[in-house]
mmCIF file of C-alpha atoms and ligand atoms in Angstrom:
data_model
loop_
_atom_site.group_PDB
_atom_site.id
_atom_site.type_symbol
_atom_site.label_atom_id
_atom_site.label_comp_id
_atom_site.label_asym_id
_atom_site.label_seq_id
_atom_site.Cartn_x
_atom_site.Cartn_y
_atom_site.Cartn_z
ATOM 1 C CA MET A 1 -102.764 -29.835 46.918
ATOM 2 C CA THR A 2 -99.527 -28.230 47.918
ATOM 3 C CA ALA A 3 -98.973 -24.605 46.945
ATOM 4 C CA THR A 4 -95.370 -24.255 45.509
ATOM 5 C CA ALA A 5 -93.820 -20.728 46.141
ATOM 6 C CA ALA A 6 -92.844 -19.108 42.929
ATOM 7 C CA PRO A 7 -89.058 -19.179 42.321
ATOM 8 C CA THR A 8 -87.087 -15.767 43.216
ATOM 9 C CA ARG A 9 -85.972 -14.487 39.986
ATOM 10 C CA VAL A 10 -82.443 -13.343 39.820
ATOM 11 C CA LEU A 11 -80.794 -11.566 37.194
ATOM 12 C CA PHE A 12 -76.860 -11.511 37.042
ATOM 13 C CA THR A 13 -74.862 -9.090 34.894
ATOM 14 C CA GLY A 14 -71.340 -9.412 33.842
ATOM 15 C CA PHE A 15 -69.309 -7.159 31.596
ATOM 16 C CA GLU A 16 -67.368 -7.737 28.313
ATOM 17 C CA PRO A 17 -63.529 -7.447 28.351
ATOM 18 C CA PHE A 18 -61.995 -3.957 28.773
ATOM 19 C CA GLY A 19 -58.703 -2.108 29.094
ATOM 20 C CA GLY A 20 -56.817 -4.539 26.798
ATOM 21 C CA GLU A 21 -57.902 -7.822 28.434
ATOM 22 C CA SER A 22 -59.194 -10.695 26.136
ATOM 23 C CA THR A 23 -61.722 -12.041 29.014
ATOM 24 C CA ASN A 24 -63.670 -10.577 31.851
ATOM 25 C CA PRO A 25 -64.034 -12.832 34.750
ATOM 26 C CA SER A 26 -67.332 -11.220 35.716
ATOM 27 C CA TRP A 27 -68.994 -12.424 32.584
ATOM 28 C CA GLU A 28 -67.321 -15.800 32.696
ATOM 29 C CA ALA A 29 -68.318 -16.382 36.437
ATOM 30 C CA VAL A 30 -71.981 -15.271 35.653
ATOM 31 C CA ARG A 31 -72.255 -17.616 32.821
ATOM 32 C CA VAL A 32 -70.971 -20.607 35.041
ATOM 33 C CA ALA A 33 -73.099 -19.342 38.083
ATOM 34 C CA VAL A 34 -76.481 -19.597 36.108
ATOM 35 C CA ALA A 35 -75.485 -23.000 34.327
ATOM 36 C CA ALA A 36 -76.668 -25.251 37.160
ATOM 37 C CA PRO A 37 -80.194 -25.027 38.634
ATOM 38 C CA LEU A 38 -80.395 -23.610 42.324
ATOM 39 C CA ALA A 39 -83.370 -24.596 44.546
ATOM 40 C CA GLY A 40 -86.056 -22.026 44.637
ATOM 41 C CA LEU A 41 -84.249 -19.547 42.284
ATOM 42 C CA GLU A 42 -84.628 -18.843 38.548
ATOM 43 C CA LEU A 43 -81.167 -17.656 37.305
ATOM 44 C CA HIS A 44 -80.677 -15.362 34.346
ATOM 45 C CA ALA A 45 -77.532 -13.953 32.853
ATOM 46 C CA VAL A 46 -76.933 -10.889 30.651
ATOM 47 C CA GLU A 47 -73.630 -9.479 29.420
ATOM 48 C CA LEU A 48 -73.219 -5.542 29.492
ATOM 49 C CA PRO A 49 -70.977 -3.524 27.186
ATOM 50 C CA CYS A 50 -68.314 -1.708 29.227
ATOM 51 C CA VAL A 51 -69.557 1.504 27.918
ATOM 52 C CA TYR A 52 -71.079 4.520 29.756
ATOM 53 C CA GLY A 53 -74.671 4.892 28.915
ATOM 54 C CA GLU A 54 -75.228 1.970 26.857
ATOM 55 C CA SER A 55 -74.412 -0.407 29.673
ATOM 56 C CA LEU A 56 -77.507 0.942 31.477
ATOM 57 C CA THR A 57 -79.658 1.058 28.438
ATOM 58 C CA ALA A 58 -78.853 -2.815 28.139
ATOM 59 C CA LEU A 59 -79.456 -3.197 31.911
ATOM 60 C CA ARG A 60 -82.764 -1.559 31.714
ATOM 61 C CA ALA A 61 -83.709 -3.787 28.675
ATOM 62 C CA ALA A 62 -82.812 -7.067 30.566
ATOM 63 C CA VAL A 63 -84.823 -5.874 33.683
ATOM 64 C CA ASP A 64 -87.846 -5.167 31.422
ATOM 65 C CA GLU A 65 -87.460 -8.246 29.793
ATOM 66 C CA ILE A 66 -86.766 -10.723 32.727
ATOM 67 C CA CYS A 67 -88.731 -8.804 35.619
ATOM 68 C CA PRO A 68 -86.269 -9.939 38.376
ATOM 69 C CA ASP A 69 -86.660 -9.859 42.166
ATOM 70 C CA VAL A 70 -82.994 -9.510 42.741
ATOM 71 C CA VAL A 71 -80.423 -8.231 40.431
ATOM 72 C CA VAL A 72 -76.663 -8.735 41.142
ATOM 73 C CA SER A 73 -74.470 -6.923 38.595
ATOM 74 C CA VAL A 74 -70.769 -8.104 38.825
ATOM 75 C CA GLY A 75 -67.481 -6.539 37.507
ATOM 76 C CA GLN A 76 -63.878 -7.205 37.359
ATOM 77 C CA ALA A 77 -61.754 -5.355 39.969
ATOM 78 C CA GLY A 78 -58.123 -6.303 38.910
ATOM 79 C CA GLY A 79 -55.870 -6.260 41.827
ATOM 80 C CA ARG A 80 -58.474 -7.014 44.501
ATOM 81 C CA PRO A 81 -57.793 -10.450 46.219
ATOM 82 C CA ASP A 82 -61.244 -11.495 47.140
ATOM 83 C CA VAL A 83 -64.971 -11.179 46.059
ATOM 84 C CA THR A 84 -66.192 -7.689 47.238
ATOM 85 C CA VAL A 85 -69.552 -6.847 47.837
ATOM 86 C CA GLU A 86 -70.195 -3.176 47.181
ATOM 87 C CA ARG A 87 -71.873 -0.958 49.911
ATOM 88 C CA VAL A 88 -72.431 2.329 47.928
ATOM 89 C CA ALA A 89 -72.624 3.709 44.396
ATOM 90 C CA LEU A 90 -71.887 7.348 43.740
ATOM 91 C CA ASN A 91 -73.405 9.727 41.217
ATOM 92 C CA VAL A 92 -70.281 10.458 39.219
ATOM 93 C CA ASP A 93 -68.430 9.201 36.306
ATOM 94 C CA ASP A 94 -64.641 9.926 36.405
ATOM 95 C CA ALA A 95 -63.007 7.931 33.886
ATOM 96 C CA ARG A 96 -59.110 6.998 34.285
ATOM 97 C CA ILE A 97 -59.240 4.873 31.102
ATOM 98 C CA PRO A 98 -61.570 5.244 28.206
ATOM 99 C CA ASP A 99 -64.667 2.837 28.108
ATOM 100 C CA THR A 100 -64.578 0.421 25.151
ATOM 101 C CA ALA A 101 -66.485 3.113 23.037
ATOM 102 C CA GLY A 102 -63.666 5.569 23.722
ATOM 103 C CA ALA A 103 -65.610 7.869 26.175
ATOM 104 C CA GLU A 104 -63.767 9.440 28.976
ATOM 105 C CA PRO A 105 -66.148 11.586 31.008
ATOM 106 C CA ILE A 106 -64.673 13.521 33.761
ATOM 107 C CA ASP A 107 -66.761 14.447 36.997
ATOM 108 C CA GLU A 108 -70.075 14.179 35.266
ATOM 109 C CA PRO A 109 -73.117 13.188 37.189
ATOM 110 C CA ILE A 110 -74.828 9.873 36.166
ATOM 111 C CA VAL A 111 -78.288 11.164 37.039
ATOM 112 C CA PRO A 112 -78.282 15.027 36.851
ATOM 113 C CA GLY A 113 -79.928 16.090 40.162
ATOM 114 C CA GLY A 114 -79.862 12.733 41.447
ATOM 115 C CA PRO A 115 -78.989 11.697 45.071
ATOM 116 C CA ALA A 116 -75.210 11.865 45.592
ATOM 117 C CA ALA A 117 -75.139 8.145 46.438
ATOM 118 C CA TYR A 118 -77.250 5.010 46.945
ATOM 119 C CA PHE A 119 -76.611 2.095 49.263
ATOM 120 C CA SER A 120 -76.922 -1.358 47.946
ATOM 121 C CA THR A 121 -80.328 -3.014 48.700
ATOM 122 C CA LEU A 122 -78.712 -6.486 48.938
ATOM 123 C CA PRO A 123 -77.995 -7.788 52.510
ATOM 124 C CA ILE A 124 -74.228 -7.156 51.998
ATOM 125 C CA LYS A 125 -72.974 -8.517 55.052
ATOM 126 C CA ALA A 126 -75.057 -11.726 55.030
ATOM 127 C CA CYS A 127 -73.660 -12.109 51.354
ATOM 128 C CA VAL A 128 -70.034 -11.823 52.697
ATOM 129 C CA ALA A 129 -70.715 -14.060 55.435
ATOM 130 C CA ALA A 130 -72.202 -16.861 53.164
ATOM 131 C CA VAL A 131 -69.328 -16.727 50.693
ATOM 132 C CA ARG A 132 -66.994 -17.111 53.534
ATOM 133 C CA ALA A 133 -68.966 -19.952 54.935
ATOM 134 C CA ALA A 134 -68.523 -21.699 51.536
ATOM 135 C CA GLY A 135 -64.705 -21.327 51.942
ATOM 136 C CA LEU A 136 -64.168 -18.312 49.728
ATOM 137 C CA PRO A 137 -62.751 -15.081 50.342
ATOM 138 C CA ALA A 138 -65.012 -12.214 50.442
ATOM 139 C CA SER A 139 -65.393 -8.787 52.091
ATOM 140 C CA VAL A 140 -67.535 -5.502 52.032
ATOM 141 C CA SER A 141 -66.056 -2.618 49.721
ATOM 142 C CA ASN A 142 -66.922 1.034 50.407
ATOM 143 C CA THR A 143 -66.070 2.049 46.802
ATOM 144 C CA ALA A 144 -67.017 0.496 43.360
ATOM 145 C CA GLY A 145 -64.884 3.245 41.780
ATOM 146 C CA THR A 146 -66.066 5.993 39.243
ATOM 147 C CA PHE A 147 -65.793 3.843 35.895
ATOM 148 C CA VAL A 148 -68.549 1.751 34.367
ATOM 149 C CA CYS A 149 -69.074 -0.497 37.166
ATOM 150 C CA ASN A 150 -69.989 2.313 39.573
ATOM 151 C CA HIS A 151 -72.270 3.761 36.708
ATOM 152 C CA VAL A 152 -74.116 0.524 36.423
ATOM 153 C CA PHE A 153 -74.475 0.268 40.148
ATOM 154 C CA TYR A 154 -75.703 3.652 40.508
ATOM 155 C CA GLY A 155 -78.093 3.386 37.506
ATOM 156 C CA LEU A 156 -79.475 0.223 38.860
ATOM 157 C CA ALA A 157 -79.917 1.608 42.331
ATOM 158 C CA HIS A 158 -81.642 4.743 40.713
ATOM 159 C CA LEU A 159 -83.997 2.441 38.836
ATOM 160 C CA ILE A 160 -84.998 0.434 41.905
ATOM 161 C CA ALA A 161 -85.375 3.665 44.114
ATOM 162 C CA THR A 162 -87.709 5.508 41.455
ATOM 163 C CA GLU A 163 -89.387 2.738 39.541
ATOM 164 C CA LEU A 164 -88.844 -0.668 41.148
ATOM 165 C CA PRO A 165 -89.034 -0.581 44.761
ATOM 166 C CA HIS A 166 -89.957 -4.406 45.130
ATOM 167 C CA VAL A 167 -86.600 -5.092 43.588
ATOM 168 C CA ARG A 168 -83.274 -5.604 45.445
ATOM 169 C CA GLY A 169 -80.023 -5.058 43.801
ATOM 170 C CA GLY A 170 -76.477 -4.307 44.169
ATOM 171 C CA PHE A 171 -73.026 -4.831 42.735
ATOM 172 C CA VAL A 172 -70.157 -7.370 43.254
ATOM 173 C CA HIS A 173 -66.581 -6.812 42.153
ATOM 174 C CA VAL A 174 -64.482 -10.097 41.576
ATOM 175 C CA PRO A 175 -60.840 -10.426 41.152
ATOM 176 C CA TYR A 176 -58.828 -11.350 37.846
ATOM 177 C CA ALA A 177 -58.812 -14.915 36.831
ATOM 178 C CA PRO A 178 -55.575 -16.805 37.034
ATOM 179 C CA GLU A 179 -55.050 -16.701 33.068
ATOM 180 C CA GLN A 180 -55.054 -13.056 33.389
ATOM 181 C CA VAL A 181 -52.047 -12.737 35.624
ATOM 182 C CA THR A 182 -49.709 -15.485 34.545
ATOM 183 C CA ASP A 183 -47.085 -12.584 33.832
ATOM 184 C CA ARG A 184 -48.035 -10.337 36.682
ATOM 185 C CA ALA A 185 -47.696 -10.458 40.547
ATOM 186 C CA GLN A 186 -51.419 -9.984 40.999
ATOM 187 C CA PRO A 187 -53.983 -11.774 42.946
ATOM 188 C CA SER A 188 -56.521 -13.969 41.182
ATOM 189 C CA LEU A 189 -59.314 -16.399 41.874
ATOM 190 C CA LEU A 190 -60.610 -19.263 39.631
ATOM 191 C CA VAL A 191 -63.743 -18.376 37.692
ATOM 192 C CA ALA A 192 -65.491 -21.634 39.229
ATOM 193 C CA ALA A 193 -64.937 -20.213 42.611
ATOM 194 C CA VAL A 194 -66.233 -16.859 41.786
ATOM 195 C CA ALA A 195 -69.277 -18.368 40.292
ATOM 196 C CA ALA A 196 -69.789 -20.537 43.497
ATOM 197 C CA ALA A 197 -69.613 -17.248 45.655
ATOM 198 C CA LEU A 198 -72.168 -15.503 43.093
ATOM 199 C CA ARG A 199 -74.553 -18.554 43.557
ATOM 200 C CA GLU A 200 -74.145 -18.070 47.500
ATOM 201 C CA ILE A 201 -74.963 -14.346 47.025
ATOM 202 C CA ALA A 202 -77.988 -14.908 44.876
ATOM 203 C CA ALA A 203 -79.389 -17.490 47.511
ATOM 204 C CA THR A 204 -78.549 -15.295 50.371
ATOM 205 C CA ALA A 205 -80.295 -12.267 48.750
ATOM 206 C CA ALA A 206 -83.362 -14.157 47.975
ATOM 207 C CA ARG A 207 -83.773 -15.411 51.477
ATOM 208 C CA THR A 208 -82.621 -12.569 53.778
ATOM 209 C CA ARG A 209 -84.856 -9.535 54.604
ATOM 210 C CA THR A 210 -82.682 -8.050 57.280
ATOM 211 C CA ASP A 211 -79.028 -7.895 56.902
ATOM 212 C CA LEU A 212 -76.500 -9.118 59.628
ATOM 213 C CA ARG A 213 -75.506 -6.575 62.096
ATOM 214 C CA VAL A 214 -71.794 -7.334 62.206
ATOM 215 C CA ALA A 215 -68.891 -4.938 61.622
ATOM 216 C CA GLU A 216 -67.335 -5.144 58.080
ATOM 217 C CA GLY A 217 -66.252 -1.345 58.101
ATOM 218 C CA ALA A 218 -62.929 0.089 57.180
ATOM 219 C CA THR A 219 -60.705 2.682 58.855
ATOM 220 C CA HIS A 220 -59.602 3.914 55.538
HETATM 221 N N1 LIG B 1 -64.824 -3.578 35.763
HETATM 222 C C1 LIG B 1 -64.942 -2.111 35.340
HETATM 223 C C2 LIG B 1 -65.900 -1.985 34.336
HETATM 224 C C3 LIG B 1 -66.211 -3.366 33.768
HETATM 225 C C4 LIG B 1 -65.611 -4.241 34.703
HETATM 226 O O1 LIG B 1 -65.694 -5.368 34.683
HETATM 227 C C5 LIG B 1 -64.967 -1.286 36.633
HETATM 228 O O2 LIG B 1 -64.817 -1.756 37.787
HETATM 229 O O3 LIG B 1 -65.657 -0.208 36.467
#
């Protein structure tokens, strides 16, 4: 009898639309990413509200229900030209625009007394390399901002650090979808391409224990 390894359970999260947009490519891409099977992986997708606090409650509920090995949270970063794998989450909410419930916190800690920052526990450089090898643009980002995406990233990292050390997780920001920028000179990437990149990231996170030691830093 051949023993079959248990599949790596991957939870993707995407966000509802925000900021006056009618779609959010993060959720659209996550939906597409989980629609087809991927060898050795069990893929799940959950949509989060773009609301401080509530987004983390929903993430927590999904983690409790699905018991993932890997969590890849995804959000829209309008204006970025490529798929960006985030390195660091900051313990601060500082809203430039209201969240979809109207909250606009300024300089509030996400976890009072928590560490100033957490690093992603995904192999970020291996993930970037895998997306590029699939022919799609990707880079490491050193800031996830201070809006709801960073909030979810920090909350996820805190949950992993304090309660779920066997889970690996991080955050990926994705460009606008082309249909969002037909009237603006802004970079965009097809949802299908973003979904393919997310599948590469899931597969890479599942098989990679030690990240690549290659320079992906920034001078500013
Ligand atoms: N992007 C926002 C929040 C939700 C989303 O998709 C951000 O970058 O914070």
